[in-house]
N, CA and C atoms as an extended XYZ file, in Angstrom:
357
Properties=species:S:1:pos:R:3:atomname:S:1:resname:S:1:resid:I:1 pbc="F F F"
N         0.514       -1.582       -0.151 N   THR     1
C        -0.345       -0.162        0.380 CA  THR     1
C         0.924        1.297       -0.623 C   THR     1
N         0.027        1.943       -0.113 N   ILE     2
C         1.500        3.383       -0.386 CA  ILE     2
C         0.185        4.059       -0.064 C   ILE     2
N         0.708        5.664        1.110 N   ALA     3
C         0.437        6.172        1.528 CA  ALA     3
C         1.099        7.813        1.386 C   ALA     3
N         0.238        8.493        1.230 N   PHE     4
C         0.581       10.272        1.022 CA  PHE     4
C         0.509       11.068        1.955 C   PHE     4
N         1.214       11.980        2.112 N   PHE     5
C         1.409       13.511        3.132 CA  PHE     5
C         0.812       14.348        2.839 C   PHE     5
N        -0.282       15.287        3.476 N   ASN     6
C        -0.686       16.752        3.039 CA  ASN     6
C        -0.672       16.321        1.494 C   ASN     6
N        -1.770       15.652        1.714 N   VAL     7
C        -2.969       15.456       -0.540 CA  VAL     7
C        -3.473       16.509       -0.371 C   VAL     7
N        -3.425       17.570       -1.540 N   SER     8
C        -3.488       18.359       -1.611 CA  SER     8
C        -4.795       18.062       -3.006 C   SER     8
N        -6.186       19.211       -3.319 N   SER     9
C        -6.227       17.904       -4.610 CA  SER     9
C        -5.302       18.580       -5.947 C   SER     9
N        -4.456       19.595       -6.340 N   ALA    10
C        -3.599       19.622       -6.846 CA  ALA    10
C        -2.228       18.627       -7.227 C   ALA    10
N        -2.623       18.114       -5.697 N   GLN    11
C        -1.716       16.873       -5.621 CA  GLN    11
C        -2.059       15.351       -5.812 C   GLN    11
N        -3.291       15.600       -5.966 N   ALA    12
C        -4.320       14.064       -5.913 CA  ALA    12
C        -3.654       13.305       -7.724 C   ALA    12
N        -3.096       14.566       -8.372 N   ASN    13
C        -3.219       13.654       -9.831 CA  ASN    13
C        -1.375       12.661       -9.639 C   ASN    13
N        -1.284       13.236       -9.380 N   VAL    14
C         0.532       13.355       -9.012 CA  VAL    14
C         0.377       11.962       -8.124 C   VAL    14
N        -0.594       11.447       -7.428 N   SER    15
C        -0.392       10.680       -6.169 CA  SER    15
C        -0.911        9.307       -7.540 C   SER    15
N        -1.776        9.413       -8.183 N   GLU    16
C        -2.726        8.698       -8.665 CA  GLU    16
C        -1.490        8.581      -10.394 C   GLU    16
N         0.018        9.449      -10.774 N   ALA    17
C         0.233        9.379      -11.337 CA  ALA    17
C         2.022        8.313      -10.454 C   ALA    17
N         1.705        8.123       -8.967 N   LEU    18
C         2.756        7.215       -8.594 CA  LEU    18
C         2.041        6.212       -7.867 C   LEU    18
N         0.884        5.805       -8.186 N   GLN    19
C         0.680        4.891       -8.015 CA  GLN    19
C         0.726        3.205       -7.568 C   GLN    19
N         2.245        2.863       -8.590 N   ASN    20
C         2.453        2.081       -8.073 CA  ASN    20
C         3.723        1.493       -8.239 C   ASN    20
N         3.951        2.981       -7.417 N   ILE    21
C         5.196        3.267       -7.723 CA  ILE    21
C         6.583        2.002       -6.491 C   ILE    21
N         5.757        1.987       -5.289 N   CYS    22
C         6.145        1.272       -4.586 CA  CYS    22
C         6.572       -0.352       -4.976 C   CYS    22
N         5.367       -0.510       -6.249 N   THR    23
C         5.811       -1.981       -6.479 CA  THR    23
C         6.129       -1.662       -7.984 C   THR    23
N         6.881       -1.316       -8.233 N   ILE    24
C         8.034       -0.744       -9.778 CA  ILE    24
C         9.142       -1.006       -8.795 C   ILE    24
N         9.086       -0.574       -7.308 N   VAL    25
C        11.130       -0.158       -7.169 CA  VAL    25
C        11.107       -1.682       -6.494 C   VAL    25
N         9.348       -2.722       -5.913 N   LYS    26
C        10.357       -3.255       -5.201 CA  LYS    26
C        10.364       -5.179       -5.952 C   LYS    26
N         9.750       -4.745       -7.195 N   ALA    27
C        10.765       -5.495       -7.733 CA  ALA    27
C        11.479       -5.193       -8.790 C   ALA    27
N        12.245       -4.113       -8.953 N   ASP    28
C        13.429       -3.777       -8.700 CA  ASP    28
C        13.339       -3.704      -10.782 C   ASP    28
N        12.760       -3.130      -11.021 N   ASP    29
C        11.350       -2.447      -12.930 CA  ASP    29
C        12.820       -1.417      -12.648 C   ASP    29
N        13.908       -1.379      -13.133 N   LYS    30
C        14.482        0.393      -13.220 CA  LYS    30
C        14.151        0.862      -14.304 C   LYS    30
N        13.819        0.497      -15.689 N   SER    31
C        13.594        1.092      -16.644 CA  SER    31
C        11.677        1.197      -16.556 C   SER    31
N        10.669        0.459      -15.751 N   GLU    32
C        10.019        0.543      -15.518 CA  GLU    32
C         9.659        1.898      -14.669 C   GLU    32
N        10.838        2.091      -13.812 N   LEU    33
C        10.584        3.571      -12.256 CA  LEU    33
C        11.065        4.153      -12.978 C   LEU    33
N        12.786        4.539      -14.266 N   ARG    34
C        12.628        5.251      -14.898 CA  ARG    34
C        11.829        6.323      -16.085 C   ARG    34
N        10.515        5.173      -16.688 N   LYS    35
C         9.747        5.871      -16.975 CA  LYS    35
C         8.853        6.310      -15.726 C   LYS    35
N         8.130        6.245      -15.079 N   LYS    36
C         7.787        6.776      -14.027 CA  LYS    36
C         8.161        7.945      -13.375 C   LYS    36
N         9.431        7.825      -13.334 N   MET    37
C         9.799        9.175      -13.483 CA  MET    37
C         9.699       11.112      -14.375 C   MET    37
N        10.223        9.986      -15.282 N   LYS    38
C        10.180       10.920      -16.304 CA  LYS    38
C         9.227       11.962      -16.633 C   LYS    38
N         7.986       10.294      -16.780 N   LYS    39
C         6.684       11.157      -16.649 CA  LYS    39
C         6.292       11.619      -16.183 C   LYS    39
N         6.193       12.459      -14.447 N   VAL    40
C         5.793       12.592      -13.275 CA  VAL    40
C         7.239       14.087      -13.530 C   VAL    40
N         7.737       13.706      -14.181 N   GLU    41
C         8.549       15.395      -14.289 CA  GLU    41
C         7.934       16.322      -15.551 C   GLU    41
N         7.625       15.099      -16.607 N   SER    42
C         7.184       15.934      -17.469 CA  SER    42
C         5.851       16.444      -17.242 C   SER    42
N         4.990       15.468      -16.637 N   ASP    43
C         3.312       16.755      -16.863 CA  ASP    43
C         3.414       16.978      -15.390 C   ASP    43
N         4.768       16.901      -14.056 N   TYR    44
C         3.651       17.868      -12.843 CA  TYR    44
C         5.361       18.893      -12.590 C   TYR    44
N         6.074       18.731      -13.635 N   ARG    45
C         7.504       19.004      -13.561 CA  ARG    45
C         7.691       19.308      -12.075 C   ARG    45
N         7.974       17.407      -11.911 N   LEU    46
C         7.950       17.263      -10.135 CA  LEU    46
C         9.566       16.670      -10.514 C   LEU    46
N        10.238       16.681       -9.679 N   LYS    47
C        12.193       15.581       -9.349 CA  LYS    47
C        12.119       14.714       -9.009 C   LYS    47
N        12.058       14.011       -8.101 N   LEU    48
C        12.194       12.127       -7.103 CA  LEU    48
C        12.280       13.618       -6.185 C   LEU    48
N        12.731       13.920       -5.712 N   GLN    49
C        13.644       14.539       -3.930 CA  GLN    49
C        12.442       15.615       -3.930 C   GLN    49
N        10.909       15.900       -4.774 N   ASP    50
C         9.856       16.686       -4.920 CA  ASP    50
C         8.770       15.840       -4.466 C   ASP    50
N         9.279       14.313       -4.155 N   TYR    51
C         7.658       13.812       -3.958 CA  TYR    51
C         8.676       12.208       -3.363 C   TYR    51
N         9.971       12.285       -2.702 N   TYR    52
C        10.358       11.078       -2.486 CA  TYR    52
C         9.594       11.505       -1.053 C   TYR    52
N         9.976       12.031       -0.337 N   THR    53
C         9.440       12.374        1.157 CA  THR    53
C         7.680       11.857        1.792 C   THR    53
N         7.168       12.126        0.565 N   GLY    54
C         5.339       12.404        0.957 CA  GLY    54
C         5.136       10.664        0.684 C   GLY    54
N         6.282        9.912        0.168 N   ILE    55
C         5.319        8.444       -0.026 CA  ILE    55
C         5.753        7.496        0.714 C   ILE    55
N         4.978        6.324        1.070 N   SER    56
C         5.372        5.449        2.327 CA  SER    56
C         5.076        4.264        1.730 C   SER    56
N         6.226        2.899        1.815 N   CYS    57
C         5.579        1.875        1.245 CA  CYS    57
C         5.858        1.008        2.361 C   CYS    57
N         4.930        0.297        2.817 N   GLU    58
C         4.413       -0.684        4.315 CA  GLU    58
C         5.007        0.717        5.404 C   GLU    58
N         5.222        1.824        5.390 N   GLY    59
C         5.843        2.369        6.412 CA  GLY    59
C         6.935        2.676        6.026 C   GLY    59
N         7.517        2.523        5.049 N   GLU    60
C         9.250        3.100        4.859 CA  GLU    60
C         9.484        4.130        3.597 C   GLU    60
N        11.110        4.440        3.647 N   SER    61
C        10.901        5.085        2.498 CA  SER    61
C        10.650        4.279        1.525 C   SER    61
N        11.107        4.858        0.222 N   LEU    62
C        11.263        4.319       -1.548 CA  LEU    62
C        12.505        3.338       -1.437 C   LEU    62
N        14.217        4.027       -0.931 N   ILE    63
C        14.901        3.354       -0.722 CA  ILE    63
C        15.255        2.703        0.325 C   ILE    63
N        14.145        2.647        1.306 N   ARG    64
C        14.079        1.424        2.099 CA  ARG    64
C        13.701        0.567        1.512 C   ARG    64
N        12.591        0.773        0.858 N   ILE    65
C        11.816       -0.120        1.112 CA  ILE    65
C        13.096       -1.183       -0.408 C   ILE    65
N        13.717       -0.254       -0.888 N   ALA    66
C        14.238       -1.372       -1.917 CA  ALA    66
C        15.741       -1.982       -1.540 C   ALA    66
N        15.986       -1.145       -0.198 N   PHE    67
C        17.394       -2.115        0.425 CA  PHE    67
C        15.791       -3.547        0.504 C   PHE    67
N        15.456       -4.082        1.544 N   LEU    68
C        14.701       -4.349        1.846 CA  LEU    68
C        14.318       -5.399        1.017 C   LEU    68
N        14.194       -5.321       -0.222 N   ASN    69
C        13.415       -5.837       -1.315 CA  ASN    69
C        14.245       -6.320       -2.229 C   ASN    69
N        16.177       -5.997       -1.525 N   ASN    70
C        17.743       -6.475       -2.784 CA  ASN    70
C        17.099       -5.521       -4.064 C   ASN    70
N        16.252       -4.751       -4.375 N   ALA    71
C        16.118       -4.553       -5.627 CA  ALA    71
C        17.628       -3.066       -5.604 C   ALA    71
N        18.551       -3.949       -6.233 N   LEU    72
C        19.094       -2.714       -6.718 CA  LEU    72
C        19.822       -2.062       -7.074 C   LEU    72
N        18.648       -2.430       -8.440 N   GLU    73
C        18.902       -1.375       -9.990 CA  GLU    73
C        17.574        0.238       -9.602 C   GLU    73
N        16.661       -0.473       -9.312 N   THR    74
C        15.458        0.297       -8.359 CA  THR    74
C        17.000        1.157       -7.217 C   THR    74
N        17.511        1.016       -6.464 N   GLY    75
C        17.990        1.587       -4.823 CA  GLY    75
C        18.634        2.658       -5.944 C   GLY    75
N        19.401        1.998       -6.250 N   GLU    76
C        21.207        2.410       -7.038 CA  GLU    76
C        20.370        3.448       -8.220 C   GLU    76
N        19.083        3.983       -9.404 N   LEU    77
C        19.040        4.846       -9.330 CA  LEU    77
C        18.647        5.971       -8.688 C   LEU    77
N        18.352        5.486       -7.927 N   MET    78
C        17.369        6.560       -6.810 CA  MET    78
C        18.414        7.246       -5.450 C   MET    78
N        18.830        6.371       -5.088 N   ILE    79
C        19.983        7.199       -4.583 CA  ILE    79
C        21.058        8.497       -5.297 C   ILE    79
N        21.318        7.616       -7.546 N   LYS    80
C        22.032        8.595       -7.700 CA  LYS    80
C        21.257        9.453       -8.535 C   LYS    80
N        19.560        9.050       -7.979 N   LYS    81
C        19.129       10.934       -8.214 CA  LYS    81
C        18.758       12.066       -7.166 C   LYS    81
N        18.763       11.370       -6.507 N   MET    82
C        18.363       11.954       -5.254 CA  MET    82
C        19.968       13.159       -5.134 C   MET    82
N        19.533       14.266       -4.050 N   PRO    83
C        20.860       14.736       -3.678 CA  PRO    83
C        21.378       14.364       -1.914 C   PRO    83
N        22.618       15.080       -2.521 N   LYS    84
C        23.267       14.277       -1.212 CA  LYS    84
C        22.468       14.757        0.241 C   LYS    84
N        22.259       16.379        0.284 N   SER    85
C        21.087       16.787        1.252 CA  SER    85
C        20.691       16.100        1.270 C   SER    85
N        19.352       14.866        0.613 N   LEU    86
C        18.049       14.559        0.854 CA  LEU    86
C        19.066       13.358        1.433 C   LEU    86
N        19.332       12.500        1.080 N   LEU    87
C        19.998       11.650        1.563 CA  LEU    87
C        20.625       11.741        3.134 C   LEU    87
N        21.142       12.715        3.226 N   ASN    88
C        21.692       12.614        4.715 CA  ASN    88
C        20.681       13.014        5.358 C   ASN    88
N        19.526       13.482        5.349 N   SER    89
C        18.353       13.868        5.861 CA  SER    89
C        17.915       12.726        6.697 C   SER    89
N        17.555       12.700        8.002 N   PRO    90
C        16.980       11.809        8.726 CA  PRO    90
C        15.182       11.629        8.299 C   PRO    90
N        15.089       10.708        8.085 N   GLU    91
C        13.126       10.199        7.197 CA  GLU    91
C        12.674       10.491        9.047 C   GLU    91
N        10.928        9.997        8.307 N   SER    92
C         9.950       10.324        9.493 CA  SER    92
C        10.048        9.117       10.659 C   SER    92
N        11.304        8.101       10.594 N   ASP    93
C        11.456        7.950       11.692 CA  ASP    93
C        12.566        8.377       12.872 C   ASP    93
N        13.171       10.016       11.814 N   GLY    94
C        13.911       10.900       13.035 CA  GLY    94
C        15.339        9.998       12.519 C   GLY    94
N        15.895        8.594       11.469 N   LYS    95
C        17.218        8.200       11.267 CA  LYS    95
C        17.199        8.074        9.949 C   LYS    95
N        18.621        8.295       10.141 N   THR    96
C        19.066        9.087        8.158 CA  THR    96
C        18.940        7.472        7.638 C   THR    96
N        19.068        7.993        6.694 N   LEU    97
C        19.718        6.479        5.418 CA  LEU    97
C        20.230        5.293        6.579 C   LEU    97
N        21.943        6.405        5.890 N   GLN    98
C        22.745        5.080        6.441 CA  GLN    98
C        22.470        4.707        8.527 C   GLN    98
N        22.294        5.494        9.192 N   ALA    99
C        22.089        4.989       10.421 CA  ALA    99
C        21.147        3.974       10.298 C   ALA    99
N        20.195        4.216        9.304 N   TRP   100
C        18.799        3.393        9.018 CA  TRP   100
C        19.698        1.694        8.600 C   TRP   100
N        20.381        1.185        7.801 N   VAL   101
C        21.026        0.939        6.991 CA  VAL   101
C        21.961       -0.046        8.155 C   VAL   101
N        23.239        0.906        8.667 N   SER   102
C        23.530       -0.166        9.880 CA  SER   102
C        22.105       -0.329       10.289 C   SER   102
N        21.967       -0.273       11.420 N   GLU   103
C        20.835       -0.695       12.600 CA  GLU   103
C        20.800       -1.989       11.255 C   GLU   103
N        20.068       -1.759       10.467 N   ARG   104
C        19.535       -3.010        9.827 CA  ARG   104
C        20.473       -4.195        9.623 C   ARG   104
N        21.813       -3.840        9.833 N   GLN   105
C        22.659       -4.457        8.944 CA  GLN   105
C        22.749       -4.898        7.920 C   GLN   105
N        22.549       -4.130        7.220 N   LEU   106
C        22.256       -4.371        5.497 CA  LEU   106
C        23.419       -3.429        4.864 C   LEU   106
N        24.634       -3.079        5.708 N   MET   107
C        25.922       -2.411        5.106 CA  MET   107
C        26.473       -3.602        3.305 C   MET   107
N        25.949       -4.539        3.944 N   ALA   108
C        27.048       -5.820        2.702 CA  ALA   108
C        26.030       -5.090        1.591 C   ALA   108
N        25.108       -5.100        1.281 N   SER   109
C        24.430       -4.812        0.553 CA  SER   109
C        25.124       -3.987       -1.191 C   SER   109
N        24.971       -4.249       -2.172 N   PRO   110
C        25.729       -3.142       -2.866 CA  PRO   110
C        24.447       -1.740       -3.270 C   PRO   110
N        24.205       -2.063       -2.401 N   ILE   111
C        22.507       -0.837       -2.380 CA  ILE   111
C        23.827       -0.004       -1.355 C   ILE   111
N        24.152       -0.236        0.058 N   ALA   112
C        24.226        0.347        0.320 CA  ALA   112
C        26.202        0.916       -0.076 C   ALA   112
N        26.693        0.647       -0.864 N   SER   113
C        27.997        0.826       -1.271 CA  SER   113
C        28.117        2.503       -2.296 C   SER   113
N        26.531        2.229       -3.285 N   VAL   114
C        26.391        3.681       -3.566 CA  VAL   114
C        25.986        4.259       -2.274 C   VAL   114
N        25.317        4.432       -1.879 N   LEU   115
C        25.152        4.970       -0.617 CA  LEU   115
C        25.951        5.894       -0.252 C   LEU   115
N        26.970        4.772        0.126 N   ASN   116
C        28.335        5.447        0.935 CA  ASN   116
C        28.719        6.133       -0.695 C   ASN   116
N        29.283        5.616       -1.130 N   GLU   117
C        29.840        6.928       -2.915 CA  GLU   117
C        28.842        8.844       -2.246 C   GLU   117
N        27.174        8.225       -2.523 N   ARG   118
C        26.879        9.316       -2.508 CA  ARG   118
C        27.489       10.917       -1.302 C   ARG   118
N        27.193        9.985       -0.400 N   ILE   119
C        26.598       10.656        1.139 CA  ILE   119
C        28.284       11.631        1.621 C   ILE   119
């Protein structure tokens, strides 16, 4: 399930456009994720960083869902598309991605290597 926070009527269309993004990330479908990101950018002028914090997949952020599902390609794509400042910012639970990855003992994941290179 996907949960959006602070959704206004203008954002309702964006919500619809992003509806299956959690499924795409979990399935590690990089080309579908890239297509969805491009469509949202062209239709609504929004980049990943603009809607990333508003999306929750099973209570976790998109990058965390990629980690939990070993979705290497989608995880890597999102990390590369996000500004470093956002990658270093605490998420909704107050933990940064790096702290969360470390706590979950996911540092061996190839996604962690990409994350560490970026931050």
